[in-house]
Amino acid sequence: MLNPSQQIMRLGLGFAVSQALRATIELGIPDLLAAGEQSVDELAAATQSDADSLYRIMRLLAPEGVFREVLPRHFELTEIGAALRSDRPGPRDFVRMINSEAYLAFEQLLHSVRTGKPAFDKVFGSPRFDWLSEHPEQAALFQRAMVALGQGSNEAVAEAYEFKPFTRIVDVGGGHGQLLSAILARNPHLSGVLFDLPSGVAAARQGAGGDLPRTEFIAGDFFESVPSGDVYVIKKVVHDWNDERAAAILRNCSKAMLPNGKVLIAETLVPPGNEPSQIKGIDVVMLAVTGGMERTQGQYASLFDAAGLRLERVIQTRGPISILEASAA
Ligand SMILES: C[S@@+](CC[C@H](N)C(=O)[O-])C[C@H]1O[C@@H](n2cnc3c(N)ncnc32)[C@H](O)[C@@H]1O
């Protein structure tokens, strides 16, 4: 049992664990351990790294449940660590993505807390998505990380909503296209539009999120306009923006929407009070990196109001994500 000061020190050392995790992924350690346990010397030789240093980061990660030291300086992969293998769709790209530029931005978190503005812009000199547009490799990693984060929730959204009344679905900020792919597979009567910045559209065209039949790929800026359709899905996009910017995106959907259309925001709602939730961590990432925020149901209702839309109902899917359905006010 840790005493209070040890517990605080453990919290303060969180960055060591997250960067050690990233280093083992970059070295391909989880793949090397896929066939069974190995000594640190073998792993170091295979990855051209320093055996003693590698031992130290793996020793740190073992009590976190990622590896198990089965003999002195011999490790095997645990069930949790196996999620980091490159042949498993999983969180490895998320860990790599969040521990690169986002990690550097976090050094200036205090700036965000004092000003309400994203630390990322101060550290990198431009907003997150502008920066990604100029860094295609990091943009591709970002899209792969989004696929990893969306595991389960894209299917969950696709199955939780009745798309029968509609004909043309627009996935606004659809990125890799995994959500649109899942919806189109279940709804052969629908045609789709994948709308995103050029980097997102490129990922979707390359099949990052699965097959996209009957789909038009349109690159553009959702602050200018969005394509026309009768049902809009906007998943994990509104949380990237402050209220003013988020309402501007919704207003553009409202303007382009055909009569009797619907706008569906798919987001994870922030639970009240002290309830632990990963979304509270993602919320602070939004604060520091994009300038956005995670919201409660009431906050989404106000955003819809500001955009000339009315929240009709909230559907809790079987995943950690809700659908907030709105129509013209
Ligand atoms: C957090 S990702 C979510 C992607 C996807 N909807 C998902 O659920 O995984 C936000 C998406 O918004 C796109 N985006 C950011 N700014 C944009 C803009 N101005 N116009 C269109 N898309 C934009 C990004 O390229 C990215 O694909």
mmCIF file with all atom_site columns, C-alpha atoms in Angstrom, residues 78-231:
data_model
loop_
_atom_site.group_PDB
_atom_site.id
_atom_site.type_symbol
_atom_site.label_atom_id
_atom_site.label_alt_id
_atom_site.label_comp_id
_atom_site.label_asym_id
_atom_site.label_entity_id
_atom_site.label_seq_id
_atom_site.pdbx_PDB_ins_code
_atom_site.Cartn_x
_atom_site.Cartn_y
_atom_site.Cartn_z
_atom_site.occupancy
_atom_site.B_iso_or_equiv
_atom_site.pdbx_formal_charge
_atom_site.auth_seq_id
_atom_site.auth_comp_id
_atom_site.auth_asym_id
_atom_site.auth_atom_id
_atom_site.pdbx_PDB_model_num
ATOM 1   C CA . THR A 1 78  ? 1.074   -10.769 -21.184 1.00 0.00 ? 78  THR A CA 1
ATOM 2   C CA . GLU A 1 79  ? -2.459  -10.620 -22.582 1.00 0.00 ? 79  GLU A CA 1
ATOM 3   C CA . ILE A 1 80  ? -2.342  -6.826  -22.238 1.00 0.00 ? 80  ILE A CA 1
ATOM 4   C CA . GLY A 1 81  ? 1.057   -6.610  -23.959 1.00 0.00 ? 81  GLY A CA 1
ATOM 5   C CA . ALA A 1 82  ? -0.200  -8.815  -26.805 1.00 0.00 ? 82  ALA A CA 1
ATOM 6   C CA . ALA A 1 83  ? -2.593  -5.972  -27.749 1.00 0.00 ? 83  ALA A CA 1
ATOM 7   C CA . LEU A 1 84  ? 0.555   -4.123  -28.899 1.00 0.00 ? 84  LEU A CA 1
ATOM 8   C CA . ARG A 1 85  ? 1.502   -6.670  -31.586 1.00 0.00 ? 85  ARG A CA 1
ATOM 9   C CA . SER A 1 86  ? 1.505   -5.201  -35.087 1.00 0.00 ? 86  SER A CA 1
ATOM 10  C CA . ASP A 1 87  ? -0.816  -7.939  -36.395 1.00 0.00 ? 87  ASP A CA 1
ATOM 11  C CA . ARG A 1 88  ? -3.542  -7.002  -33.904 1.00 0.00 ? 88  ARG A CA 1
ATOM 12  C CA . PRO A 1 89  ? -5.817  -4.064  -34.537 1.00 0.00 ? 89  PRO A CA 1
ATOM 13  C CA . GLY A 1 90  ? -5.212  -2.201  -31.319 1.00 0.00 ? 90  GLY A CA 1
ATOM 14  C CA . PRO A 1 91  ? -3.908  0.722   -29.413 1.00 0.00 ? 91  PRO A CA 1
ATOM 15  C CA . ARG A 1 92  ? -0.236  0.670   -30.497 1.00 0.00 ? 92  ARG A CA 1
ATOM 16  C CA . ASP A 1 93  ? -0.716  3.490   -32.996 1.00 0.00 ? 93  ASP A CA 1
ATOM 17  C CA . PHE A 1 94  ? -2.631  5.491   -30.402 1.00 0.00 ? 94  PHE A CA 1
ATOM 18  C CA . VAL A 1 95  ? 0.262   5.141   -27.918 1.00 0.00 ? 95  VAL A CA 1
ATOM 19  C CA . ARG A 1 96  ? 2.766   6.173   -30.609 1.00 0.00 ? 96  ARG A CA 1
ATOM 20  C CA . MET A 1 97  ? 0.654   9.113   -31.747 1.00 0.00 ? 97  MET A CA 1
ATOM 21  C CA . ILE A 1 98  ? -0.216  10.493  -28.319 1.00 0.00 ? 98  ILE A CA 1
ATOM 22  C CA . ASN A 1 99  ? 3.377   10.212  -27.107 1.00 0.00 ? 99  ASN A CA 1
ATOM 23  C CA . SER A 1 100 ? 4.858   12.236  -29.946 1.00 0.00 ? 100 SER A CA 1
ATOM 24  C CA . GLU A 1 101 ? 3.638   15.808  -30.698 1.00 0.00 ? 101 GLU A CA 1
ATOM 25  C CA . ALA A 1 102 ? 0.822   15.654  -28.137 1.00 0.00 ? 102 ALA A CA 1
ATOM 26  C CA . TYR A 1 103 ? 3.355   14.685  -25.470 1.00 0.00 ? 103 TYR A CA 1
ATOM 27  C CA . LEU A 1 104 ? 5.536   17.674  -26.336 1.00 0.00 ? 104 LEU A CA 1
ATOM 28  C CA . ALA A 1 105 ? 2.511   19.981  -26.200 1.00 0.00 ? 105 ALA A CA 1
ATOM 29  C CA . PHE A 1 106 ? 1.677   18.704  -22.714 1.00 0.00 ? 106 PHE A CA 1
ATOM 30  C CA . GLU A 1 107 ? 4.869   20.190  -21.332 1.00 0.00 ? 107 GLU A CA 1
ATOM 31  C CA . GLN A 1 108 ? 2.988   23.510  -21.713 1.00 0.00 ? 108 GLN A CA 1
ATOM 32  C CA . LEU A 1 109 ? -0.316  22.316  -20.226 1.00 0.00 ? 109 LEU A CA 1
ATOM 33  C CA . LEU A 1 110 ? -0.167  25.174  -17.729 1.00 0.00 ? 110 LEU A CA 1
ATOM 34  C CA . HIS A 1 111 ? -0.401  27.606  -20.657 1.00 0.00 ? 111 HIS A CA 1
ATOM 35  C CA . SER A 1 112 ? -3.724  25.976  -21.637 1.00 0.00 ? 112 SER A CA 1
ATOM 36  C CA . VAL A 1 113 ? -5.000  26.129  -18.081 1.00 0.00 ? 113 VAL A CA 1
ATOM 37  C CA . ARG A 1 114 ? -4.086  29.807  -17.735 1.00 0.00 ? 114 ARG A CA 1
ATOM 38  C CA . THR A 1 115 ? -5.355  30.957  -21.121 1.00 0.00 ? 115 THR A CA 1
ATOM 39  C CA . GLY A 1 116 ? -7.899  28.331  -22.223 1.00 0.00 ? 116 GLY A CA 1
ATOM 40  C CA . LYS A 1 117 ? -5.890  28.065  -25.468 1.00 0.00 ? 117 LYS A CA 1
ATOM 41  C CA . PRO A 1 118 ? -4.230  24.929  -26.872 1.00 0.00 ? 118 PRO A CA 1
ATOM 42  C CA . ALA A 1 119 ? -0.612  24.436  -25.753 1.00 0.00 ? 119 ALA A CA 1
ATOM 43  C CA . PHE A 1 120 ? -0.009  22.684  -29.073 1.00 0.00 ? 120 PHE A CA 1
ATOM 44  C CA . ASP A 1 121 ? -0.281  25.987  -30.988 1.00 0.00 ? 121 ASP A CA 1
ATOM 45  C CA . LYS A 1 122 ? 2.265   27.634  -28.679 1.00 0.00 ? 122 LYS A CA 1
ATOM 46  C CA . VAL A 1 123 ? 4.752   24.748  -28.958 1.00 0.00 ? 123 VAL A CA 1
ATOM 47  C CA . PHE A 1 124 ? 4.360   23.980  -32.686 1.00 0.00 ? 124 PHE A CA 1
ATOM 48  C CA . GLY A 1 125 ? 3.415   27.408  -33.999 1.00 0.00 ? 125 GLY A CA 1
ATOM 49  C CA . SER A 1 126 ? 0.222   26.236  -35.710 1.00 0.00 ? 126 SER A CA 1
ATOM 50  C CA . PRO A 1 127 ? -3.043  24.486  -34.794 1.00 0.00 ? 127 PRO A CA 1
ATOM 51  C CA . ARG A 1 128 ? -3.028  20.683  -34.611 1.00 0.00 ? 128 ARG A CA 1
ATOM 52  C CA . PHE A 1 129 ? -4.880  19.927  -37.854 1.00 0.00 ? 129 PHE A CA 1
ATOM 53  C CA . ASP A 1 130 ? -2.951  22.565  -39.847 1.00 0.00 ? 130 ASP A CA 1
ATOM 54  C CA . TRP A 1 131 ? 0.276   21.028  -38.534 1.00 0.00 ? 131 TRP A CA 1
ATOM 55  C CA . LEU A 1 132 ? -0.895  17.525  -39.503 1.00 0.00 ? 132 LEU A CA 1
ATOM 56  C CA . SER A 1 133 ? -1.722  18.756  -43.012 1.00 0.00 ? 133 SER A CA 1
ATOM 57  C CA . GLU A 1 134 ? 1.939   19.676  -43.398 1.00 0.00 ? 134 GLU A CA 1
ATOM 58  C CA . HIS A 1 135 ? 3.241   16.398  -41.922 1.00 0.00 ? 135 HIS A CA 1
ATOM 59  C CA . PRO A 1 136 ? 1.793   13.532  -43.961 1.00 0.00 ? 136 PRO A CA 1
ATOM 60  C CA . GLU A 1 137 ? 3.550   10.742  -42.046 1.00 0.00 ? 137 GLU A CA 1
ATOM 61  C CA . GLN A 1 138 ? 2.197   11.986  -38.715 1.00 0.00 ? 138 GLN A CA 1
ATOM 62  C CA . ALA A 1 139 ? -1.224  12.553  -40.332 1.00 0.00 ? 139 ALA A CA 1
ATOM 63  C CA . ALA A 1 140 ? -1.274  8.922   -41.505 1.00 0.00 ? 140 ALA A CA 1
ATOM 64  C CA . LEU A 1 141 ? -0.288  7.775   -37.982 1.00 0.00 ? 141 LEU A CA 1
ATOM 65  C CA . PHE A 1 142 ? -3.060  9.977   -36.567 1.00 0.00 ? 142 PHE A CA 1
ATOM 66  C CA . GLN A 1 143 ? -5.625  8.292   -38.831 1.00 0.00 ? 143 GLN A CA 1
ATOM 67  C CA . ARG A 1 144 ? -4.365  4.824   -37.818 1.00 0.00 ? 144 ARG A CA 1
ATOM 68  C CA . ALA A 1 145 ? -4.608  5.888   -34.173 1.00 0.00 ? 145 ALA A CA 1
ATOM 69  C CA . MET A 1 146 ? -8.219  6.954   -34.778 1.00 0.00 ? 146 MET A CA 1
ATOM 70  C CA . VAL A 1 147 ? -8.985  3.506   -36.223 1.00 0.00 ? 147 VAL A CA 1
ATOM 71  C CA . ALA A 1 148 ? -7.463  1.974   -33.085 1.00 0.00 ? 148 ALA A CA 1
ATOM 72  C CA . LEU A 1 149 ? -9.444  4.265   -30.799 1.00 0.00 ? 149 LEU A CA 1
ATOM 73  C CA . GLY A 1 150 ? -12.644 3.530   -32.694 1.00 0.00 ? 150 GLY A CA 1
ATOM 74  C CA . GLN A 1 151 ? -12.378 -0.264  -32.329 1.00 0.00 ? 151 GLN A CA 1
ATOM 75  C CA . GLY A 1 152 ? -15.861 -1.442  -31.468 1.00 0.00 ? 152 GLY A CA 1
ATOM 76  C CA . SER A 1 153 ? -17.481 1.995   -31.432 1.00 0.00 ? 153 SER A CA 1
ATOM 77  C CA . ASN A 1 154 ? -17.870 2.310   -35.200 1.00 0.00 ? 154 ASN A CA 1
ATOM 78  C CA . GLU A 1 155 ? -19.768 -1.013  -35.362 1.00 0.00 ? 155 GLU A CA 1
ATOM 79  C CA . ALA A 1 156 ? -21.703 -0.004  -32.254 1.00 0.00 ? 156 ALA A CA 1
ATOM 80  C CA . VAL A 1 157 ? -22.877 3.268   -33.868 1.00 0.00 ? 157 VAL A CA 1
ATOM 81  C CA . ALA A 1 158 ? -23.705 1.518   -37.168 1.00 0.00 ? 158 ALA A CA 1
ATOM 82  C CA . GLU A 1 159 ? -25.939 -1.043  -35.458 1.00 0.00 ? 159 GLU A CA 1
ATOM 83  C CA . ALA A 1 160 ? -27.592 1.296   -32.937 1.00 0.00 ? 160 ALA A CA 1
ATOM 84  C CA . TYR A 1 161 ? -29.239 3.640   -35.433 1.00 0.00 ? 161 TYR A CA 1
ATOM 85  C CA . GLU A 1 162 ? -31.986 2.999   -37.998 1.00 0.00 ? 162 GLU A CA 1
ATOM 86  C CA . PHE A 1 163 ? -30.705 4.392   -41.320 1.00 0.00 ? 163 PHE A CA 1
ATOM 87  C CA . LYS A 1 164 ? -33.634 2.992   -43.419 1.00 0.00 ? 164 LYS A CA 1
ATOM 88  C CA . PRO A 1 165 ? -35.421 6.365   -43.914 1.00 0.00 ? 165 PRO A CA 1
ATOM 89  C CA . PHE A 1 166 ? -32.370 7.991   -45.545 1.00 0.00 ? 166 PHE A CA 1
ATOM 90  C CA . THR A 1 167 ? -30.673 7.811   -48.937 1.00 0.00 ? 167 THR A CA 1
ATOM 91  C CA . ARG A 1 168 ? -27.437 9.778   -48.740 1.00 0.00 ? 168 ARG A CA 1
ATOM 92  C CA . ILE A 1 169 ? -25.200 9.803   -45.685 1.00 0.00 ? 169 ILE A CA 1
ATOM 93  C CA . VAL A 1 170 ? -22.406 12.327  -45.203 1.00 0.00 ? 170 VAL A CA 1
ATOM 94  C CA . ASP A 1 171 ? -19.635 11.387  -42.764 1.00 0.00 ? 171 ASP A CA 1
ATOM 95  C CA . VAL A 1 172 ? -18.269 14.779  -41.719 1.00 0.00 ? 172 VAL A CA 1
ATOM 96  C CA . GLY A 1 173 ? -14.618 14.503  -40.658 1.00 0.00 ? 173 GLY A CA 1
ATOM 97  C CA . GLY A 1 174 ? -14.951 10.798  -41.432 1.00 0.00 ? 174 GLY A CA 1
ATOM 98  C CA . GLY A 1 175 ? -11.176 10.357  -41.704 1.00 0.00 ? 175 GLY A CA 1
ATOM 99  C CA . HIS A 1 176 ? -10.151 6.746   -42.326 1.00 0.00 ? 176 HIS A CA 1
ATOM 100 C CA . GLY A 1 177 ? -13.809 5.874   -43.126 1.00 0.00 ? 177 GLY A CA 1
ATOM 101 C CA . GLN A 1 178 ? -14.331 2.996   -40.701 1.00 0.00 ? 178 GLN A CA 1
ATOM 102 C CA . LEU A 1 179 ? -17.685 4.289   -39.458 1.00 0.00 ? 179 LEU A CA 1
ATOM 103 C CA . LEU A 1 180 ? -19.005 4.946   -42.970 1.00 0.00 ? 180 LEU A CA 1
ATOM 104 C CA . SER A 1 181 ? -17.789 1.521   -44.067 1.00 0.00 ? 181 SER A CA 1
ATOM 105 C CA . ALA A 1 182 ? -19.704 -0.169  -41.204 1.00 0.00 ? 182 ALA A CA 1
ATOM 106 C CA . ILE A 1 183 ? -22.887 1.830   -41.935 1.00 0.00 ? 183 ILE A CA 1
ATOM 107 C CA . LEU A 1 184 ? -22.791 1.185   -45.702 1.00 0.00 ? 184 LEU A CA 1
ATOM 108 C CA . ALA A 1 185 ? -22.214 -2.548  -45.156 1.00 0.00 ? 185 ALA A CA 1
ATOM 109 C CA . ARG A 1 186 ? -25.422 -2.738  -43.076 1.00 0.00 ? 186 ARG A CA 1
ATOM 110 C CA . ASN A 1 187 ? -27.448 -0.429  -45.349 1.00 0.00 ? 187 ASN A CA 1
ATOM 111 C CA . PRO A 1 188 ? -27.132 -1.383  -49.036 1.00 0.00 ? 188 PRO A CA 1
ATOM 112 C CA . HIS A 1 189 ? -29.781 1.243   -49.959 1.00 0.00 ? 189 HIS A CA 1
ATOM 113 C CA . LEU A 1 190 ? -27.512 4.125   -48.804 1.00 0.00 ? 190 LEU A CA 1
ATOM 114 C CA . SER A 1 191 ? -24.896 5.989   -50.792 1.00 0.00 ? 191 SER A CA 1
ATOM 115 C CA . GLY A 1 192 ? -22.171 7.757   -48.862 1.00 0.00 ? 192 GLY A CA 1
ATOM 116 C CA . VAL A 1 193 ? -19.966 10.814  -48.823 1.00 0.00 ? 193 VAL A CA 1
ATOM 117 C CA . LEU A 1 194 ? -16.660 10.717  -46.991 1.00 0.00 ? 194 LEU A CA 1
ATOM 118 C CA . PHE A 1 195 ? -15.817 14.335  -46.217 1.00 0.00 ? 195 PHE A CA 1
ATOM 119 C CA . ASP A 1 196 ? -12.520 15.313  -44.587 1.00 0.00 ? 196 ASP A CA 1
ATOM 120 C CA . LEU A 1 197 ? -9.298  17.209  -45.099 1.00 0.00 ? 197 LEU A CA 1
ATOM 121 C CA . PRO A 1 198 ? -7.114  15.818  -47.913 1.00 0.00 ? 198 PRO A CA 1
ATOM 122 C CA . SER A 1 199 ? -5.086  13.710  -45.419 1.00 0.00 ? 199 SER A CA 1
ATOM 123 C CA . GLY A 1 200 ? -8.234  12.036  -44.057 1.00 0.00 ? 200 GLY A CA 1
ATOM 124 C CA . VAL A 1 201 ? -9.645  11.414  -47.518 1.00 0.00 ? 201 VAL A CA 1
ATOM 125 C CA . ALA A 1 202 ? -6.303  9.892   -48.599 1.00 0.00 ? 202 ALA A CA 1
ATOM 126 C CA . ALA A 1 203 ? -6.407  7.439   -45.663 1.00 0.00 ? 203 ALA A CA 1
ATOM 127 C CA . ALA A 1 204 ? -9.997  6.450   -46.499 1.00 0.00 ? 204 ALA A CA 1
ATOM 128 C CA . ARG A 1 205 ? -9.206  5.981   -50.199 1.00 0.00 ? 205 ARG A CA 1
ATOM 129 C CA . GLN A 1 206 ? -6.343  3.675   -49.248 1.00 0.00 ? 206 GLN A CA 1
ATOM 130 C CA . GLY A 1 207 ? -8.814  1.544   -47.304 1.00 0.00 ? 207 GLY A CA 1
ATOM 131 C CA . ALA A 1 208 ? -7.523  2.434   -43.817 1.00 0.00 ? 208 ALA A CA 1
ATOM 132 C CA . GLY A 1 209 ? -11.003 1.908   -42.351 1.00 0.00 ? 209 GLY A CA 1
ATOM 133 C CA . GLY A 1 210 ? -12.347 -0.803  -44.672 1.00 0.00 ? 210 GLY A CA 1
ATOM 134 C CA . ASP A 1 211 ? -14.318 -1.033  -47.929 1.00 0.00 ? 211 ASP A CA 1
ATOM 135 C CA . LEU A 1 212 ? -16.257 2.032   -49.033 1.00 0.00 ? 212 LEU A CA 1
ATOM 136 C CA . PRO A 1 213 ? -18.652 1.039   -51.834 1.00 0.00 ? 213 PRO A CA 1
ATOM 137 C CA . ARG A 1 214 ? -21.122 3.635   -53.235 1.00 0.00 ? 214 ARG A CA 1
ATOM 138 C CA . THR A 1 215 ? -18.965 6.398   -51.775 1.00 0.00 ? 215 THR A CA 1
ATOM 139 C CA . GLU A 1 216 ? -17.986 9.813   -53.042 1.00 0.00 ? 216 GLU A CA 1
ATOM 140 C CA . PHE A 1 217 ? -14.733 11.080  -51.526 1.00 0.00 ? 217 PHE A CA 1
ATOM 141 C CA . ILE A 1 218 ? -14.756 14.842  -51.018 1.00 0.00 ? 218 ILE A CA 1
ATOM 142 C CA . ALA A 1 219 ? -11.850 16.818  -49.553 1.00 0.00 ? 219 ALA A CA 1
ATOM 143 C CA . GLY A 1 220 ? -12.761 20.153  -48.008 1.00 0.00 ? 220 GLY A CA 1
ATOM 144 C CA . ASP A 1 221 ? -12.990 22.313  -44.921 1.00 0.00 ? 221 ASP A CA 1
ATOM 145 C CA . PHE A 1 222 ? -16.068 21.842  -42.730 1.00 0.00 ? 222 PHE A CA 1
ATOM 146 C CA . PHE A 1 223 ? -15.769 25.456  -41.536 1.00 0.00 ? 223 PHE A CA 1
ATOM 147 C CA . GLU A 1 224 ? -16.535 26.572  -45.114 1.00 0.00 ? 224 GLU A CA 1
ATOM 148 C CA . SER A 1 225 ? -19.235 24.120  -46.148 1.00 0.00 ? 225 SER A CA 1
ATOM 149 C CA . VAL A 1 226 ? -20.179 20.444  -46.167 1.00 0.00 ? 226 VAL A CA 1
ATOM 150 C CA . PRO A 1 227 ? -21.750 18.365  -48.957 1.00 0.00 ? 227 PRO A CA 1
ATOM 151 C CA . SER A 1 228 ? -25.486 17.882  -49.144 1.00 0.00 ? 228 SER A CA 1
ATOM 152 C CA . GLY A 1 229 ? -27.211 14.770  -47.766 1.00 0.00 ? 229 GLY A CA 1
ATOM 153 C CA . ASP A 1 230 ? -30.160 13.665  -45.650 1.00 0.00 ? 230 ASP A CA 1
ATOM 154 C CA . VAL A 1 231 ? -28.251 12.183  -42.727 1.00 0.00 ? 231 VAL A CA 1
#
